[in-house]
Short mmCIF file of C-alpha atoms in Angstrom, two decimals:
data_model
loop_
_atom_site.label_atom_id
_atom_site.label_comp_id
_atom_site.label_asym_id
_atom_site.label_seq_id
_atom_site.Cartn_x
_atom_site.Cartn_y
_atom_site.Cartn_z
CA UNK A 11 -38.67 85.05 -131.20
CA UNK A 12 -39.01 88.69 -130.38
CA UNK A 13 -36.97 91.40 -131.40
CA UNK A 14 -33.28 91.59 -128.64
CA UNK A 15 -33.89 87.10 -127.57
CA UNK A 16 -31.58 84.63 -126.74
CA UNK A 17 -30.82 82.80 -129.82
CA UNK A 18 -32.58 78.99 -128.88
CA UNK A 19 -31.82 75.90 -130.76
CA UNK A 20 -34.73 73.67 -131.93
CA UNK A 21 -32.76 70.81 -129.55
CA UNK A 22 -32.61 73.17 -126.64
CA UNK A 23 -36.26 73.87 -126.42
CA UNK A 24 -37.18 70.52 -127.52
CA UNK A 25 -35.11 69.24 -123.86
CA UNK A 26 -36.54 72.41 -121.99
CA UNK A 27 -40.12 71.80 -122.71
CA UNK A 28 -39.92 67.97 -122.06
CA UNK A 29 -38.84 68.94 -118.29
CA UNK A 30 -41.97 70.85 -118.10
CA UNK A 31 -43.97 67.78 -118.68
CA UNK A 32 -41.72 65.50 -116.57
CA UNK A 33 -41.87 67.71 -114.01
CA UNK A 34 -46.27 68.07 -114.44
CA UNK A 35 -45.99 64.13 -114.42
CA UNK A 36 -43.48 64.07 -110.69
CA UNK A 37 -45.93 66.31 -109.33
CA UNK A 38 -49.26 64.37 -110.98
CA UNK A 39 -47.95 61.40 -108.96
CA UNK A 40 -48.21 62.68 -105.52
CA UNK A 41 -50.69 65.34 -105.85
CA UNK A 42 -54.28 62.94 -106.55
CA UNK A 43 -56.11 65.20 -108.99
CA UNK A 44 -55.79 68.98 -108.63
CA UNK A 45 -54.69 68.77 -112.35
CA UNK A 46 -56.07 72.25 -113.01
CA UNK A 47 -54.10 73.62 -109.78
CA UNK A 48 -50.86 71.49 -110.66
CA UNK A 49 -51.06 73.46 -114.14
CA UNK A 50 -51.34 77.18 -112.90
CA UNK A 51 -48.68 76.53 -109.93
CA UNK A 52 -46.16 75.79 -112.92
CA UNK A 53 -47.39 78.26 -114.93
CA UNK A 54 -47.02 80.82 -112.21
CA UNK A 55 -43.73 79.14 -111.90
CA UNK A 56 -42.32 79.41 -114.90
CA UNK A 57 -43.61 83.16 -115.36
CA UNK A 58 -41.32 84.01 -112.30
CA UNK A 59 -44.10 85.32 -110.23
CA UNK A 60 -46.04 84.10 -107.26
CA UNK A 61 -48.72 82.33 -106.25
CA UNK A 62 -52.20 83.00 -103.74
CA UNK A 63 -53.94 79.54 -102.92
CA UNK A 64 -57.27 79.83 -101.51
CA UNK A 65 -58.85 76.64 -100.39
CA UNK A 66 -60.25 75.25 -97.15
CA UNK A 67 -58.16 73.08 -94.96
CA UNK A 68 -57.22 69.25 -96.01
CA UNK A 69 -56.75 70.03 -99.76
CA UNK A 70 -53.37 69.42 -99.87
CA UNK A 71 -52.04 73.26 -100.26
CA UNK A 72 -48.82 72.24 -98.31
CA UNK A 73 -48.53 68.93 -100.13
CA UNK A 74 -48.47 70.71 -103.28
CA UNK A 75 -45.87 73.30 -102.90
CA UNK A 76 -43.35 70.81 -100.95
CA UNK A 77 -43.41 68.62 -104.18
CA UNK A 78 -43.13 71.34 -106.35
CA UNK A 79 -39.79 71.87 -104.79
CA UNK A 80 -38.57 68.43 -104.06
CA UNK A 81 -39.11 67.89 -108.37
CA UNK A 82 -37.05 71.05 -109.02
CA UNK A 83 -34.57 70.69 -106.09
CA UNK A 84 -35.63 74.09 -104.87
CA UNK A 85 -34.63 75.38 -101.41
CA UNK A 86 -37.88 75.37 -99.39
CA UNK A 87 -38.93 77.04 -95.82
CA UNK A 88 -42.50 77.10 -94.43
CA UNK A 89 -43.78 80.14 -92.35
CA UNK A 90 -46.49 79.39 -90.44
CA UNK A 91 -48.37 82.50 -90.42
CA UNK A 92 -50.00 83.64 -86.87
CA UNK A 93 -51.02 86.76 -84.79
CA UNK A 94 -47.65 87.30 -83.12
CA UNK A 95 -45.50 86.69 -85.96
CA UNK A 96 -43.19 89.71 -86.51
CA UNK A 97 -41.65 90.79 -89.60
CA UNK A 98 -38.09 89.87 -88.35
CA UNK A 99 -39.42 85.92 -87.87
CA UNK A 100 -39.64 86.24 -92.01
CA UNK A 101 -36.68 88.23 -93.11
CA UNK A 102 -34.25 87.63 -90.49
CA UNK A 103 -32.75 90.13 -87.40
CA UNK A 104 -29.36 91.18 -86.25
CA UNK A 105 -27.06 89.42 -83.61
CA UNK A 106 -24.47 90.27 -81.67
CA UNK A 107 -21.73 88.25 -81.78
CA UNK A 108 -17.90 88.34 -80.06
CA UNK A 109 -14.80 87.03 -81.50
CA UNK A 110 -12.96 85.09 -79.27
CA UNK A 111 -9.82 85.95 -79.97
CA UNK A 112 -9.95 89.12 -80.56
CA UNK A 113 -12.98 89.67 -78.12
CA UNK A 114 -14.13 91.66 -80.35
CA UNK A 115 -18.02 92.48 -80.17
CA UNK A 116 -19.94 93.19 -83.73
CA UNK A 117 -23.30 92.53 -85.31
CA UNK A 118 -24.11 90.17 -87.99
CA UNK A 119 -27.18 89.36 -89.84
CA UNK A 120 -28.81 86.10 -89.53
CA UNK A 121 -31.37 85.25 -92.63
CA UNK A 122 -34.76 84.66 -91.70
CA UNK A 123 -36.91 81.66 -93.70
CA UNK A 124 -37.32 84.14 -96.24
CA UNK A 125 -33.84 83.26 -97.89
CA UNK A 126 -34.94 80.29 -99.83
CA UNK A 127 -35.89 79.71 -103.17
CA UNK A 128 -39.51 78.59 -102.66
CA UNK A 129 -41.14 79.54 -99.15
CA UNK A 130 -44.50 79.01 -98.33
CA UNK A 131 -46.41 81.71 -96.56
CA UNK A 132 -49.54 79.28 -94.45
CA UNK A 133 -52.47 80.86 -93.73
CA UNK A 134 -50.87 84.67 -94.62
CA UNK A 135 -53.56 85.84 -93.45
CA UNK A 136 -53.62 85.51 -89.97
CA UNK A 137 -50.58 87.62 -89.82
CA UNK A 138 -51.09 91.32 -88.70
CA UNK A 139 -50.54 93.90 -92.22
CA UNK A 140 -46.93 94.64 -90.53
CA UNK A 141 -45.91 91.40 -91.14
CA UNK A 142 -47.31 91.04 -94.01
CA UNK A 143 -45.67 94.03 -95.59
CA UNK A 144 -42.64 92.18 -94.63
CA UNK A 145 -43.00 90.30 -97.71
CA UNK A 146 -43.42 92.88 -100.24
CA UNK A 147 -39.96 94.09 -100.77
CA UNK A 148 -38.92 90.24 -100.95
CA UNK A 149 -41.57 89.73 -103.27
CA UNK A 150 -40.96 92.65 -106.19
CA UNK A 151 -37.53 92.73 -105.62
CA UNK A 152 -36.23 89.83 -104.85
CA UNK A 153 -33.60 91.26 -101.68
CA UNK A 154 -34.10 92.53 -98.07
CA UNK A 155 -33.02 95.76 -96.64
CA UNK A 156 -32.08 95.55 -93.30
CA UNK A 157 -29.87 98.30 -90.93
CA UNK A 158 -29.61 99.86 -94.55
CA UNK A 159 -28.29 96.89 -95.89
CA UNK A 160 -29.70 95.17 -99.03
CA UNK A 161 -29.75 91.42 -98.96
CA UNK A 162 -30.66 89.93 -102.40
CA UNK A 163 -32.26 86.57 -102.31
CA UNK A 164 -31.45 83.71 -104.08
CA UNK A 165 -32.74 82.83 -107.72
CA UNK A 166 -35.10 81.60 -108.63
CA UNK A 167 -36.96 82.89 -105.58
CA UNK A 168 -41.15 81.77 -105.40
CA UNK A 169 -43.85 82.90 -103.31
CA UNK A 170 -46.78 80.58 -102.34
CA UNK A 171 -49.04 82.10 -99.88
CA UNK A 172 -52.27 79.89 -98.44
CA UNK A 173 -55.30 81.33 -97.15
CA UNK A 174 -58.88 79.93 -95.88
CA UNK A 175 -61.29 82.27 -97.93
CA UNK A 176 -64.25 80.85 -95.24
CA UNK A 177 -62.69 81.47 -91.77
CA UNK A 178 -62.40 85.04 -91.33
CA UNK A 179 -62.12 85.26 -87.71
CA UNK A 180 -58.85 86.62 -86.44
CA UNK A 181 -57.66 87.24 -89.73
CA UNK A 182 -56.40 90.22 -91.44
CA UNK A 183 -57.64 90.61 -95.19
CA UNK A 184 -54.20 91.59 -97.63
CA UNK A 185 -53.79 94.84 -98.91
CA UNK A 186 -54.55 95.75 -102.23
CA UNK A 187 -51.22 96.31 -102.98
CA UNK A 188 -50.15 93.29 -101.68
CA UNK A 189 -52.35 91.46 -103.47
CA UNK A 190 -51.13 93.23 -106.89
CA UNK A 191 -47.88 91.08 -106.07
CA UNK A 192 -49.14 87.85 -106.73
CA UNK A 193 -48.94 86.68 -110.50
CA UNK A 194 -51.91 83.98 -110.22
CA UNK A 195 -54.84 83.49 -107.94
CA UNK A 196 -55.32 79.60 -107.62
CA UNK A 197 -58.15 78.20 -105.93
CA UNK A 198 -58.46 74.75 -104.34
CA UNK A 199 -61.51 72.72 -104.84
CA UNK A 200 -62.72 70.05 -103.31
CA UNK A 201 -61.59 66.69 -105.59
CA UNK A 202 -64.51 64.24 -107.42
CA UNK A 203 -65.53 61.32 -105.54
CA UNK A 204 -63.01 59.08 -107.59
CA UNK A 205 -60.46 61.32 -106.45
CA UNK A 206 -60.73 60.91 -103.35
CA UNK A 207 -61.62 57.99 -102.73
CA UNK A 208 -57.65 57.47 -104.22
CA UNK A 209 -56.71 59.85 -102.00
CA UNK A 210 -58.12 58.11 -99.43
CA UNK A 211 -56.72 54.84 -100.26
CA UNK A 212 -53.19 56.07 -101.05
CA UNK A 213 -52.92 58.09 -97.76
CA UNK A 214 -53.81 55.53 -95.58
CA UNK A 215 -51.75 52.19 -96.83
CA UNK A 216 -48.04 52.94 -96.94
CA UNK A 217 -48.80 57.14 -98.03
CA UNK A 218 -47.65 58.86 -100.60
CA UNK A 219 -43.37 59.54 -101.67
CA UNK A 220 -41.94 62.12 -102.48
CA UNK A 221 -41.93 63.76 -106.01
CA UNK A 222 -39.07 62.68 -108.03
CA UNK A 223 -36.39 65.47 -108.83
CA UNK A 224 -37.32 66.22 -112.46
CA UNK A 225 -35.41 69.57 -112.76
CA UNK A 226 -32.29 71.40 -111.57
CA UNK A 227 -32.01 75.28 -111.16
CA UNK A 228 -30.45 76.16 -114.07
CA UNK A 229 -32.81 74.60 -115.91
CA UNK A 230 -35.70 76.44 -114.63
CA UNK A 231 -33.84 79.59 -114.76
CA UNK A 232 -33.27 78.98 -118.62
CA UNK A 233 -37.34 77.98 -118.65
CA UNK A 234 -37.82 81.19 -117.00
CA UNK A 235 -35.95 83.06 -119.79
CA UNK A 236 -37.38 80.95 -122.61
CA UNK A 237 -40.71 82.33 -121.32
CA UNK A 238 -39.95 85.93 -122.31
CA UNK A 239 -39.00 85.05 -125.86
CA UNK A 240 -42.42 83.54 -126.61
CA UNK A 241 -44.13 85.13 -129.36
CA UNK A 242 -47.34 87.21 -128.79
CA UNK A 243 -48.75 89.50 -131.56
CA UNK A 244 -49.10 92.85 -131.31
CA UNK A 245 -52.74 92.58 -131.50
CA UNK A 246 -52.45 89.91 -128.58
CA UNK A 247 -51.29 92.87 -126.39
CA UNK A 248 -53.92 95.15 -127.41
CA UNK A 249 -56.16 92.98 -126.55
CA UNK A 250 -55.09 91.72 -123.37
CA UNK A 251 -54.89 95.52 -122.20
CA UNK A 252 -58.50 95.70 -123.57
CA UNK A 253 -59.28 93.30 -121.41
CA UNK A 254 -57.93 94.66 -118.09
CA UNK A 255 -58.78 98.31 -119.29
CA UNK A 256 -62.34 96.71 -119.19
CA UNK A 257 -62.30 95.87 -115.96
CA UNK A 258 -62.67 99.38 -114.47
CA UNK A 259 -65.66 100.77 -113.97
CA UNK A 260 -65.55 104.73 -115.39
CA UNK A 261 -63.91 103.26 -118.52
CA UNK A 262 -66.12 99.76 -119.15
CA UNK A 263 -68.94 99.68 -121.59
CA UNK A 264 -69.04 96.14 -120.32
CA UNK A 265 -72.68 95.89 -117.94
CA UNK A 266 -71.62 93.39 -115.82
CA UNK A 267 -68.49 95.39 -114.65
CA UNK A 268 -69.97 98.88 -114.56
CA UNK A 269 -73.10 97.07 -112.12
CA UNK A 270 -70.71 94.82 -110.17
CA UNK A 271 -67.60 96.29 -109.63
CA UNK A 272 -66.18 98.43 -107.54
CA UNK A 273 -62.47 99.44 -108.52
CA UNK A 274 -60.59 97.64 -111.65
CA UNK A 275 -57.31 96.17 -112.12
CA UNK A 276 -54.19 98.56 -112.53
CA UNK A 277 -51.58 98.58 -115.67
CA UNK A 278 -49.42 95.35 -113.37
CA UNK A 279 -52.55 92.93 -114.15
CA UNK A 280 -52.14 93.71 -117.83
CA UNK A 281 -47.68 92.49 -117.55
CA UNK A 282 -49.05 89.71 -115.22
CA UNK A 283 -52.03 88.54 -118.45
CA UNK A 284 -49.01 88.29 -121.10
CA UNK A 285 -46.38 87.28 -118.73
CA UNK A 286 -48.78 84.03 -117.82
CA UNK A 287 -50.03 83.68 -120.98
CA UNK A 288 -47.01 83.15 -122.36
CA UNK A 289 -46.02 80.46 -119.93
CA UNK A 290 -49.47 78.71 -120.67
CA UNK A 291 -47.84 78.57 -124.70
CA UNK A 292 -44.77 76.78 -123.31
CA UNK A 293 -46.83 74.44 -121.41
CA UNK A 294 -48.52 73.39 -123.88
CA UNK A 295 -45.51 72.85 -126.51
CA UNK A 296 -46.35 76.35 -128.08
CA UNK A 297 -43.61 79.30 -129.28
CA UNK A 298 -46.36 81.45 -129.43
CA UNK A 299 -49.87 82.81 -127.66
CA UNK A 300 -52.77 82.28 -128.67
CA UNK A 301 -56.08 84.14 -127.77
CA UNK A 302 -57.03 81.00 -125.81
CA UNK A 303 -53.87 81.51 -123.92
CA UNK A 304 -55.23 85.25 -122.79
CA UNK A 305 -58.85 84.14 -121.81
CA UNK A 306 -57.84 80.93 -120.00
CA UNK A 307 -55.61 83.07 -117.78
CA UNK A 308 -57.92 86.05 -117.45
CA UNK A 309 -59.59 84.69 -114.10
CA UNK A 310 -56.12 83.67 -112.04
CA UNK A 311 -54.82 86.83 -112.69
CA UNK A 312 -57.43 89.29 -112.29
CA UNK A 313 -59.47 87.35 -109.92
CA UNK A 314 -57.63 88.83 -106.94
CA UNK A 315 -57.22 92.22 -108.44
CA UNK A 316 -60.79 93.20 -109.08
CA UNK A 317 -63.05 94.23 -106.14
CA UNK A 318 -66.91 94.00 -106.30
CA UNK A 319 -69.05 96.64 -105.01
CA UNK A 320 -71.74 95.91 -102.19
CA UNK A 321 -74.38 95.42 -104.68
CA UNK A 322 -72.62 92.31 -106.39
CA UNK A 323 -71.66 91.29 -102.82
CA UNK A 324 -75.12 91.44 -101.90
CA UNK A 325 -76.42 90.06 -105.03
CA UNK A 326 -74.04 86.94 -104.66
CA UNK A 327 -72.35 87.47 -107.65
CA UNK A 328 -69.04 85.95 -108.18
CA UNK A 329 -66.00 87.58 -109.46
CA UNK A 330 -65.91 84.57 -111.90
CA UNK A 331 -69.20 85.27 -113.57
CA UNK A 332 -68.11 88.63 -114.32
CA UNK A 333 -64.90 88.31 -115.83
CA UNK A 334 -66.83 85.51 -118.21
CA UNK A 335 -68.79 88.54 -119.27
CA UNK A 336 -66.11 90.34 -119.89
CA UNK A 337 -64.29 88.14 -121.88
CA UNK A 338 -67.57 87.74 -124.00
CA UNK A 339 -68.22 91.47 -124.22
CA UNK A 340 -64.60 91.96 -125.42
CA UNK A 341 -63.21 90.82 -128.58
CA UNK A 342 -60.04 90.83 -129.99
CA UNK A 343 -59.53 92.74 -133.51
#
């Protein structure tokens, strides 16, 4: 473990990492397929940060994130994201209130949905950026100011926001610093035929139950901290900052990015590689990343952090296709 960790018993993380597959397997029996999606959600999960799902309608985005909590017992509140939403719909407002005895008159503050441990943020999106920005103090640091009052917010405390990356009527596209907030990018294909034809079947007999409580708070708390004692080499670091170093165009020797992108990833994406790289070596029974770790989680985290120029737009070149070049350009030593 790294220099300043908890001290962990072989037992302890022997019972800590069999949750994480118990609670893979409660969500793997009411989400049909996904398994790729299932995977990152956890990862994001156990990394402490949040999540942005992009997928079109019917995928089962909701679905997902209301079994995540029901296996962990989280607290969980839905926002339904729309035109008129204002910021104090998400992070609550101040009421006046009278004591009846004393008949006394003073304000309180009522929490909005935003005082839960795992809200979902549907089709952000469609909120205006005012709204939006409501989220960001929530997000990085965990409380609400309000009236010059800080609020914190419970622990653990997740982020899930949904969007439709085809209908972009109406909608208003998230700020780039917004977007920085948000560990993982996930997206939501469509499932293989097999798939769904289970689906299908399994939604239209007696439907689907709910996922089976798996894991408790603490527990994922103490996952959460067993996460940041994983072992990564020094030359792991290097070159996972490399990697998002790479990404910007007036430093790249990389072609693809210095002919397809527009503006690279800042110093956060290279916390937010490690961070979820790490929690990809706990998932898979690992004390320690590997370089496989790094380049399976280069695309969720820098997918949403690296902007293409119009000639890649044009082009139809996909953010995808460039970070694969990237990762082939750049080796580690």
């Amino acid at each position: 473990m790294a220099d300043g960790a908890i001290a962990w018993s072989e037992k302890e993380i022997g019972d800590l990492t069999a949750k994480v597959k118990a609670l893979k397997t409660s969500m793997g029996r009411v989400i049909i397929g996904q398994e790729n999606v299932i995977d990152s959600l956890i990862i994001c999960l156990l990394a402490g940060g949040h999540a942005l799902v992009e997928g079109v309608p019917g995928l089962g985005k909701t679905l997902l994130v209301k079994s995540l909590s029901q296996a962990t017992e989280l607290d969980f509140h839905r926002v339904q994201f729309t035109p008129d939403l204002m910021p104090s719909d998400i992070v609550g407002t101040e009421i006046l209130e009278e004591d009846h005895a004393t008949r006394k008159r003073e304000f309180r503050f009522q929490q909005g949905p935003v005082f839960t441990q795992v809200l979902l943020a549907d089709e952000i999106n469609r909120a205006p950026p005012k709204t939006q920005s409501a989220l960001l103090e929530a997000m990085q640091e965990r409380s609400v100011t309000f009236a010059g009052q800080t609020h914190k917010l419970p622990k653990p405390f997740f982020v899930l926001a949904t969007q439709n990356p085809i209908e972009q009527a109406g909608t208003y596209p998230l700020p780039e610093a917004q977007l920085d907030r948000f560990l993982l990018r996930i997206d939501v294909v469509y499932p293989t035929e097999e798939e769904e034809i289970a689906m299908v079947s399994a939604t239209t007999h007696a439907g689907l139950k709910d996922a089976e409580p798996v894991m408790d708070v603490a527990t994922l708390l103490r996952l959460q901290q067993l996460v940041r004692d994983i072992e990564i080499g020094d030359h792991l670091v290097a070159y996972a900052t490399r990697l998002v170093r790479a990404t910007r165009p007036s430093l790249t020797t990389v072609p693809a990015v210095q002919k397809h992108i527009g503006w690279g990833a800042g110093p956060r994406a290279g916390q937010a590689l490690v961070l979820a790289s790490k929690a990809r070596a706990l998932m898979q029974g690992r004390l320690a990343v590997t370089r496989e770790d790094i380049g399976e989680m280069l695309l969720p985290v820098l997918a949403h952090r690296v902007l293409r120029n119009f000639e890649a737009e044009a082009d139809g070149v996909a953010i995808a296709d460039i970070l694969q070049a990237l990762r082939e350009h750049i080796r580690p030593d």
